[in-house]
Tab-separated table of C-alpha atoms in Angstrom:
chain	number	residue	atom	x	y	z
A	13	MET	CA	44.731	-83.424	-31.191
A	14	THR	CA	43.702	-79.513	-32.513
A	15	ARG	CA	40.049	-80.800	-33.182
A	16	ASP	CA	40.220	-81.152	-29.714
A	17	ARG	CA	40.783	-77.686	-28.786
A	18	PRO	CA	37.884	-76.342	-29.191
A	19	THR	CA	35.995	-79.125	-26.762
A	20	LEU	CA	38.324	-78.106	-24.352
A	21	ALA	CA	37.947	-74.218	-25.083
A	22	ARG	CA	34.081	-74.829	-24.728
A	23	LEU	CA	34.499	-77.009	-21.562
A	24	ARG	CA	36.251	-74.280	-19.680
A	25	GLU	CA	34.126	-71.572	-20.645
A	26	GLN	CA	31.194	-73.506	-19.149
A	27	ALA	CA	32.791	-73.715	-16.101
A	28	ALA	CA	33.809	-70.176	-16.108
A	29	GLN	CA	29.774	-69.163	-16.756
A	30	ALA	CA	28.635	-71.576	-13.977
A	31	ARG	CA	30.790	-70.028	-11.642
A	32	GLN	CA	29.644	-66.816	-12.648
A	33	VAL	CA	26.213	-67.418	-11.756
A	34	GLY	CA	27.247	-69.613	-8.399
A	35	GLN	CA	26.602	-72.931	-9.843
A	36	TYR	CA	29.733	-74.074	-8.383
A	37	ALA	CA	28.868	-78.016	-8.417
A	38	GLN	CA	27.938	-78.090	-12.422
A	39	ALA	CA	31.516	-75.430	-12.635
A	40	ALA	CA	33.814	-78.864	-10.938
A	41	GLN	CA	31.820	-81.215	-13.405
A	42	TRP	CA	32.819	-79.051	-16.450
A	43	GLU	CA	36.154	-78.667	-15.291
A	44	ARG	CA	36.525	-82.042	-14.357
A	45	GLN	CA	35.966	-83.103	-17.758
A	46	ALA	CA	38.373	-80.730	-19.245
A	47	ALA	CA	41.101	-82.001	-17.028
A	48	GLU	CA	40.160	-85.962	-18.415
A	49	LEU	CA	40.387	-84.644	-21.995
A	50	VAL	CA	43.653	-82.965	-21.821
A	51	GLY	CA	45.551	-85.719	-19.390
A	52	ALA	CA	44.239	-88.490	-21.825
A	53	LEU	CA	45.969	-85.683	-24.380
A	54	GLY	CA	49.441	-85.184	-23.022
A	55	PHE	CA	49.186	-81.476	-21.837
A	56	THR	CA	49.897	-81.535	-18.262
A	57	GLY	CA	50.242	-78.215	-17.672
A	58	GLU	CA	46.813	-77.779	-18.831
A	59	ARG	CA	45.457	-80.427	-17.325
A	60	THR	CA	47.129	-78.866	-13.644
A	61	ARG	CA	45.232	-75.638	-14.562
A	62	ALA	CA	41.775	-77.989	-14.558
A	63	LEU	CA	42.247	-79.563	-11.521
A	64	LEU	CA	43.091	-76.127	-10.156
A	65	TRP	CA	39.820	-74.599	-11.007
A	66	GLU	CA	37.817	-78.242	-10.359
A	67	GLY	CA	39.456	-77.516	-6.961
A	68	HIS	CA	38.243	-73.927	-6.559
A	69	SER	CA	35.363	-74.666	-7.823
A	70	LEU	CA	34.648	-77.672	-5.018
A	71	ARG	CA	35.538	-75.522	-2.402
A	72	GLN	CA	33.148	-72.806	-2.962
A	73	ALA	CA	30.257	-75.613	-3.418
A	74	GLY	CA	30.949	-76.578	-0.309
A	75	GLN	CA	32.711	-80.018	-1.033
A	76	GLY	CA	35.658	-79.224	1.046
A	77	ASP	CA	37.210	-83.516	0.923
A	78	LEU	CA	36.840	-83.542	-2.841
A	79	ALA	CA	37.994	-80.020	-3.058
A	80	LEU	CA	41.383	-80.835	-1.287
A	81	ALA	CA	41.627	-83.918	-3.347
A	82	ALA	CA	41.978	-82.463	-6.268
A	83	LEU	CA	43.730	-79.590	-5.021
A	84	LEU	CA	46.775	-82.165	-3.971
A	85	GLN	CA	46.828	-83.506	-7.478
A	86	VAL	CA	47.957	-79.955	-8.345
A	87	ILE	CA	50.588	-80.087	-5.413
A	88	ASN	CA	51.815	-83.183	-6.118
A	89	GLU	CA	52.284	-82.763	-10.366
A	90	PRO	CA	55.485	-82.965	-11.513
A	91	ALA	CA	57.685	-79.228	-11.057
A	92	ALA	CA	58.694	-79.252	-14.440
A	93	THR	CA	55.469	-79.714	-15.900
A	94	THR	CA	53.647	-77.549	-13.530
A	95	ASP	CA	53.551	-73.635	-13.946
A	96	PRO	CA	54.397	-72.230	-10.589
A	97	ALA	CA	51.311	-70.071	-10.320
A	98	ASP	CA	49.252	-72.472	-10.093
A	99	ARG	CA	51.150	-74.795	-7.543
A	100	PHE	CA	51.078	-71.662	-4.736
A	101	SER	CA	46.899	-70.624	-5.580
A	102	ALA	CA	46.716	-74.743	-4.789
A	103	LEU	CA	48.697	-73.966	-1.699
A	104	ILE	CA	46.579	-71.291	-1.336
A	105	ALA	CA	43.625	-72.864	-1.758
A	106	ILE	CA	44.322	-76.020	0.684
A	107	LEU	CA	45.090	-72.998	3.488
A	108	HIS	CA	41.376	-71.788	2.838
A	109	LEU	CA	40.183	-75.036	3.543
A	110	SER	CA	42.449	-75.361	6.537
A	111	LEU	CA	41.487	-72.526	7.860
A	112	GLU	CA	37.950	-73.727	8.579
A	113	ARG	CA	38.503	-77.748	9.789
A	114	LYS	CA	42.479	-77.797	11.073
A	115	SER	CA	44.280	-76.643	13.757
A	116	THR	CA	45.870	-72.778	14.528
A	117	ARG	CA	49.124	-74.514	14.526
A	118	PHE	CA	48.551	-76.729	11.410
A	119	CYS	CA	47.741	-73.544	9.307
A	120	ARG	CA	50.907	-71.897	10.634
A	121	VAL	CA	52.525	-74.751	9.286
A	122	LEU	CA	51.432	-74.398	5.715
A	123	LEU	CA	52.036	-70.414	6.228
A	124	GLU	CA	55.577	-70.979	6.924
A	125	GLN	CA	55.137	-73.439	4.071
A	126	GLY	CA	54.457	-71.120	1.501
A	127	ARG	CA	57.386	-68.312	2.955
A	128	ARG	CA	60.024	-70.553	2.105
A	129	ASP	CA	58.353	-71.466	-1.519
A	130	LEU	CA	58.346	-67.092	-1.955
A	131	MET	CA	62.083	-67.072	-0.122
A	132	GLU	CA	63.492	-69.665	-2.704
A	133	SER	CA	61.218	-68.706	-5.830
A	134	ARG	CA	61.405	-65.265	-5.665
A	135	GLN	CA	58.284	-64.835	-6.482
A	136	PRO	CA	55.705	-61.657	-6.063
A	137	TRP	CA	52.983	-63.554	-4.119
A	138	SER	CA	53.283	-62.399	-0.433
A	139	ALA	CA	49.846	-60.492	-0.870
A	140	LEU	CA	48.115	-63.902	-0.640
A	141	LEU	CA	49.460	-64.944	2.633
A	142	ASP	CA	49.149	-62.217	4.440
A	143	PHE	CA	45.312	-62.081	3.511
A	144	LEU	CA	45.328	-65.306	5.178
A	145	GLU	CA	47.232	-64.636	8.297
A	146	GLY	CA	44.872	-61.765	8.254
A	147	GLU	CA	41.670	-64.672	8.078
A	148	LEU	CA	43.594	-66.904	10.638
A	149	ALA	CA	43.554	-63.698	12.790
A	150	PHE	CA	39.942	-62.971	11.885
A	151	ARG	CA	38.750	-66.422	13.126
A	152	ARG	CA	40.797	-66.601	16.365
A	153	GLY	CA	38.914	-62.942	17.017
A	154	ASP	CA	42.108	-61.500	16.916
A	155	PHE	CA	40.362	-58.355	14.464
A	156	ALA	CA	43.246	-55.711	15.263
A	157	ALA	CA	45.594	-58.118	13.781
A	158	ALA	CA	43.318	-59.301	11.244
A	159	TRP	CA	43.297	-55.393	10.092
A	160	ASP	CA	46.811	-55.185	9.986
A	161	TRP	CA	47.106	-58.204	7.763
A	162	HIS	CA	44.494	-56.932	5.359
A	163	GLY	CA	45.349	-54.028	4.903
A	164	ARG	CA	48.925	-55.464	3.908
A	165	ALA	CA	47.721	-57.706	1.769
A	166	TRP	CA	45.303	-55.348	-0.552
A	167	ALA	CA	48.216	-52.417	-0.197
A	168	GLU	CA	50.669	-55.762	-1.946
A	169	ARG	CA	47.925	-56.543	-4.470
A	170	ARG	CA	48.932	-57.595	-7.787
A	171	GLU	CA	46.868	-58.051	-10.859
A	172	THR	CA	48.021	-60.901	-12.518
A	173	HIS	CA	47.645	-65.416	-11.149
A	174	PRO	CA	47.841	-65.837	-8.648
A	175	ARG	CA	45.667	-63.609	-6.487
A	176	LEU	CA	42.770	-63.349	-4.666
A	177	THR	CA	39.821	-60.732	-6.727
A	178	PRO	CA	39.630	-57.152	-5.324
A	179	ALA	CA	36.062	-58.056	-4.175
A	180	THR	CA	37.382	-60.553	-1.814
A	181	HIS	CA	39.822	-58.470	-0.096
A	182	LEU	CA	37.441	-55.424	0.478
A	183	TRP	CA	35.347	-57.983	1.759
A	184	ALA	CA	37.488	-58.875	4.666
A	185	LEU	CA	38.375	-55.556	5.426
A	186	CYS	CA	34.820	-54.777	5.396
A	187	ARG	CA	33.813	-56.930	7.949
A	188	THR	CA	36.971	-56.627	10.258
A	189	ALA	CA	36.114	-53.088	10.445
A	190	PHE	CA	32.612	-54.267	11.386
A	191	ARG	CA	34.170	-55.956	13.960
A	192	ARG	CA	36.656	-53.428	15.422
A	193	ARG	CA	33.405	-51.200	15.219
A	194	LYS	CA	35.139	-48.886	13.005
A	195	PRO	CA	31.879	-47.038	10.774
A	196	ALA	CA	33.959	-44.655	9.154
A	197	GLU	CA	37.081	-47.553	7.526
A	198	LEU	CA	33.441	-49.621	6.605
A	199	GLU	CA	31.888	-46.337	5.175
A	200	ARG	CA	35.105	-46.186	2.937
A	201	PHE	CA	35.680	-50.139	2.110
A	202	THR	CA	31.867	-50.644	1.308
A	203	HIS	CA	32.042	-47.689	-0.813
A	204	GLN	CA	34.986	-48.803	-2.773
A	205	LEU	CA	33.733	-52.420	-2.965
A	206	ARG	CA	30.199	-50.957	-4.379
A	207	GLU	CA	32.659	-49.234	-6.985
A	208	LEU	CA	33.462	-52.292	-8.583
A	209	ARG	CA	30.056	-53.177	-9.849
A	210	PRO	CA	31.362	-57.271	-9.743
A	211	ASN	CA	29.198	-59.785	-11.648
A	212	SER	CA	29.453	-62.825	-10.119
A	213	THR	CA	26.623	-64.228	-7.920
A	214	LEU	CA	29.047	-64.707	-4.883
A	215	GLU	CA	30.252	-61.310	-5.767
A	216	ARG	CA	27.513	-59.581	-5.728
A	217	GLN	CA	26.500	-60.749	-2.534
A	218	LEU	CA	29.724	-59.452	-0.887
A	219	VAL	CA	28.497	-55.996	-1.839
A	220	MET	CA	25.289	-56.325	-0.520
A	221	ARG	CA	26.291	-58.309	2.949
A	222	ALA	CA	28.973	-55.321	3.489
A	223	GLY	CA	25.469	-52.588	2.829
A	224	TRP	CA	24.135	-54.704	5.674
A	225	LEU	CA	26.834	-54.010	7.630
A	226	ARG	CA	27.067	-50.578	7.184
A	227	TRP	CA	23.593	-49.924	7.658
A	228	ARG	CA	23.922	-51.828	11.180
A	229	ALA	CA	26.917	-49.800	12.250
A	230	GLN	CA	24.957	-46.307	11.536
A	231	ARG	CA	21.800	-47.888	13.086
A	232	ALA	CA	23.805	-48.578	15.999
A	233	ALA	CA	25.239	-45.291	15.723
A	234	ALA	CA	22.304	-42.886	15.505
A	235	ALA	CA	19.158	-44.802	15.006
A	236	SER	CA	17.066	-42.234	14.433
A	237	GLU	CA	18.758	-40.821	11.419
A	238	VAL	CA	18.846	-44.266	9.536
A	239	ALA	CA	15.509	-44.933	10.551
A	240	THR	CA	14.149	-44.432	6.741
A	241	ASP	CA	16.977	-46.095	4.981
A	242	SER	CA	14.993	-48.757	3.868
A	243	VAL	CA	16.766	-49.396	1.118
A	244	PRO	CA	19.106	-52.196	3.262
A	245	VAL	CA	15.673	-54.170	4.435
A	246	GLU	CA	14.071	-54.199	1.769
A	247	GLU	CA	17.411	-56.018	0.042
A	248	ALA	CA	17.286	-58.233	2.404
A	249	ARG	CA	13.995	-59.279	2.514
A	250	ALA	CA	14.224	-59.890	-1.284
A	251	PHE	CA	17.471	-61.744	-0.784
A	252	LEU	CA	15.444	-63.962	1.363
A	253	THR	CA	12.779	-64.555	-1.275
A	254	ASP	CA	15.192	-65.324	-3.547
A	255	VAL	CA	16.852	-68.123	-1.338
A	256	ALA	CA	13.197	-69.850	-0.238
A	257	GLU	CA	12.496	-69.871	-4.070
A	258	ASP	CA	15.881	-71.172	-5.313
A	259	ARG	CA	16.683	-74.498	-3.888
A	260	GLU	CA	19.941	-74.214	-5.930
A	261	LEU	CA	21.310	-70.584	-4.826
A	262	HIS	CA	24.511	-70.536	-3.145
A	263	GLU	CA	24.254	-68.260	0.108
A	264	PHE	CA	27.693	-68.256	1.011
A	265	GLY	CA	26.135	-67.046	4.408
A	266	ALA	CA	24.439	-64.290	3.627
A	267	ARG	CA	21.018	-66.020	4.856
A	268	LEU	CA	22.024	-65.424	8.103
A	269	GLU	CA	23.221	-61.149	8.388
A	270	ALA	CA	20.030	-60.727	5.949
A	271	LEU	CA	17.686	-62.085	9.085
A	272	ARG	CA	19.722	-60.340	11.464
A	273	VAL	CA	18.809	-57.120	9.243
A	274	LEU	CA	15.126	-58.234	9.522
A	275	ALA	CA	15.326	-58.668	12.959
A	276	LEU	CA	16.763	-55.462	14.232
A	277	ALA	CA	14.164	-53.384	11.706
A	278	GLY	CA	11.102	-55.781	13.298
A	279	ASP	CA	9.893	-57.815	10.636
A	280	TRP	CA	9.459	-60.605	12.709
A	281	ASP	CA	6.428	-62.289	11.086
A	282	ARG	CA	8.831	-62.441	7.772
A	283	ILE	CA	11.738	-63.980	9.408
A	284	ASP	CA	9.262	-66.458	11.278
A	285	ALA	CA	7.738	-67.830	7.774
A	286	HIS	CA	11.299	-67.805	5.885
A	287	LEU	CA	12.558	-70.188	8.911
A	288	ARG	CA	9.522	-71.715	8.926
A	289	TYR	CA	9.773	-72.718	5.259
A	290	LYS	CA	13.387	-73.115	5.264
A	291	PRO	CA	15.351	-73.597	8.428
A	292	LEU	CA	18.354	-72.685	9.302
A	293	PRO	CA	20.865	-75.840	10.259
A	294	PRO	CA	22.374	-75.987	13.414
A	295	ASP	CA	25.376	-77.596	12.798
A	296	THR	CA	27.838	-74.537	13.088
A	297	PHE	CA	28.583	-71.593	15.702
A	298	GLU	CA	27.230	-68.936	13.462
A	299	ASN	CA	24.386	-70.658	12.803
A	300	MET	CA	23.686	-71.502	16.182
A	301	LEU	CA	24.364	-67.896	18.308
A	302	GLY	CA	22.629	-66.421	15.164
A	303	LEU	CA	19.762	-68.162	16.534
A	304	GLY	CA	20.525	-67.222	19.605
A	305	ASP	CA	20.343	-63.891	19.154
A	306	LEU	CA	17.284	-64.046	16.825
A	307	ALA	CA	15.440	-65.702	20.172
A	308	LEU	CA	16.764	-63.101	22.019
A	309	GLY	CA	15.219	-59.726	19.747
A	310	ARG	CA	12.044	-62.032	19.762
A	311	ALA	CA	12.085	-62.224	23.506
A	312	ARG	CA	12.870	-57.982	23.143
A	313	ALA	CA	10.157	-56.990	20.762
A	314	ALA	CA	7.705	-59.408	23.082
A	315	LEU	CA	8.910	-57.254	26.505
A	316	GLY	CA	8.370	-53.829	24.506
A	317	LEU	CA	12.047	-53.289	24.877
A	318	PRO	CA	13.989	-51.930	21.967
A	319	ALA	CA	15.881	-53.807	19.580
A	320	VAL	CA	19.776	-53.997	20.050
A	321	ASP	CA	22.198	-55.805	17.620
A	322	ALA	CA	24.714	-57.723	20.277
A	323	ASP	CA	26.564	-59.023	17.324
A	324	TYR	CA	27.773	-55.562	16.890
A	325	GLY	CA	28.087	-55.045	20.381
A	326	GLU	CA	25.444	-52.333	20.708
A	327	PRO	CA	25.064	-51.957	24.466
A	328	ALA	CA	21.513	-52.687	25.846
A	329	ALA	CA	19.786	-49.447	27.362
A	330	SER	CA	18.169	-49.360	29.964
A	331	ALA	CA	14.475	-49.386	29.445
A	332	ALA	CA	11.209	-50.520	31.354
A	333	PRO	CA	9.527	-53.012	29.638
A	334	ALA	CA	5.921	-52.949	28.544
A	335	VAL	CA	5.113	-56.393	28.536
A	336	LEU	CA	3.638	-56.789	25.131
A	337	ASN	CA	3.361	-60.101	25.189
A	338	PRO	CA	4.305	-62.203	28.181
A	339	THR	CA	4.069	-66.010	26.572
A	340	ARG	CA	5.735	-65.584	23.532
A	341	ALA	CA	8.694	-63.091	25.782
A	342	ALA	CA	9.216	-66.210	27.914
A	343	ALA	CA	8.770	-68.747	25.214
A	344	ALA	CA	11.819	-66.735	23.444
A	345	ALA	CA	13.873	-66.318	26.209
A	346	SER	CA	13.821	-69.726	26.959
A	347	GLU	CA	14.831	-70.615	23.318
A	348	ALA	CA	17.867	-68.010	23.364
A	349	GLU	CA	18.844	-69.772	26.287
A	350	LYS	CA	18.765	-73.483	24.543
A	351	CYS	CA	20.341	-72.006	21.506
A	352	TYR	CA	23.321	-70.234	23.077
A	353	ARG	CA	23.718	-73.322	25.066
A	354	ASP	CA	23.978	-75.358	22.567
A	355	ALA	CA	26.750	-72.573	20.917
A	356	LEU	CA	28.764	-73.037	23.999
A	357	GLY	CA	29.499	-76.423	22.732
A	358	LEU	CA	30.769	-75.775	19.803
A	359	ALA	CA	32.561	-72.682	20.896
A	360	GLU	CA	34.768	-74.352	23.107
A	361	GLU	CA	35.702	-76.867	19.623
A	362	GLN	CA	36.397	-73.909	18.012
A	363	ASP	CA	38.587	-72.430	20.700
A	364	GLN	CA	40.202	-75.325	21.122
A	365	ARG	CA	41.209	-75.700	17.670
A	366	LEU	CA	41.987	-72.597	16.943
A	367	GLU	CA	43.525	-71.576	20.484
A	368	THR	CA	42.083	-68.877	21.614
A	369	SER	CA	39.020	-67.695	23.914
A	370	TRP	CA	36.877	-65.570	22.119
A	371	TYR	CA	34.396	-68.163	20.864
A	372	GLY	CA	33.369	-68.906	24.231
A	373	ASP	CA	33.576	-65.446	25.574
A	374	THR	CA	31.312	-64.260	22.829
A	375	VAL	CA	28.598	-67.283	23.950
A	376	ARG	CA	28.994	-65.998	27.827
A	377	GLN	CA	28.410	-62.291	26.894
A	378	ARG	CA	25.067	-63.404	25.159
A	379	LEU	CA	24.024	-65.434	27.992
A	380	ALA	CA	24.678	-62.126	30.305
A	381	LEU	CA	22.203	-59.853	28.110
A	382	LEU	CA	19.710	-62.725	28.257
A	383	GLY	CA	20.408	-62.981	31.800
A	384	LEU	CA	19.609	-59.264	32.183
A	385	LEU	CA	15.911	-59.819	30.572
A	386	ARG	CA	15.058	-62.578	33.082
A	387	PRO	CA	13.691	-60.507	35.908
A	388	SER	CA	11.564	-58.987	32.993
A	389	VAL	CA	10.787	-61.997	31.523
A	390	GLU	CA	10.200	-63.479	35.477
A	391	ARG	CA	7.372	-60.354	36.275
A	392	THR	CA	5.359	-61.563	33.352
A	393	THR	CA	4.722	-65.380	33.995
């Protein structure tokens, strides 16, 4: 058994290194091998830890069903041989997965189970559940509640297992501040996130994404004052180049955010070239809404109108169109309407699942913005 220890240590180290650079599928394979090795040796506790990290890795790799299978194995291990922290961490990961696919009612049942478990075990891990309460509120469009829950989770966080990383907490606060249109709060937490100087691929992306949100909020507040701040725009260009060249790169939703930055900067040639090479899959609400917003931006640009960050809620100021390209304006407006109509179908599913109206309301607001352009488009065709 002793001579198997170096093999186990090597597998765990390889898995950790793979996660560091965003190779989550590979990390899951190493953890599976580690679980099989310690299982054969009868080291139940270490097997459970390997299964837990296999589940975490599969979740980040986007393989939700396989992640759930691994995490349920952790939950179902005998309590006498399982570290309570590992079991609770598995429950938290299952809740993360449930937020993406299960109903609000189902998620609340799991949250209540977690609260009961903590009361019975008297463990100080409530910050993890507070964070997930915030994530559920965020997905339901209740950004005030999300802010309260995430603020509580950040204040009560611990540095020992089970925990979320500081970058995870700070990113949640940044994106919630953005949705609440609170630039001062966004500035403060973006600075704290940047000061962490994380090493992992995922968390470096979080720093970059927070910077993009900050730039967008500043631009909406006083566009002329940030017009010369080219660093976020150059970062977005570089990121999209990396995504196009590296098919294995996990972008965790950052690609759409990079495209939004370039749209506000008016770099339509770069956007079009990227999407021709690597289209955004039109299979999620976020992507369909984003594609509609890009098309709306193209239509405004073709009419000679200033860019508007509809995703931030920036109002569209009235201005007389210059009509630079009437054919392109008409085509872009038609594409925007198609994308928004498709997004509306996905919104209805999300609203039903999450017991909210935020998704449908958001799309209808976009259609109203598009409607403001219709008279100008029709006059040019």
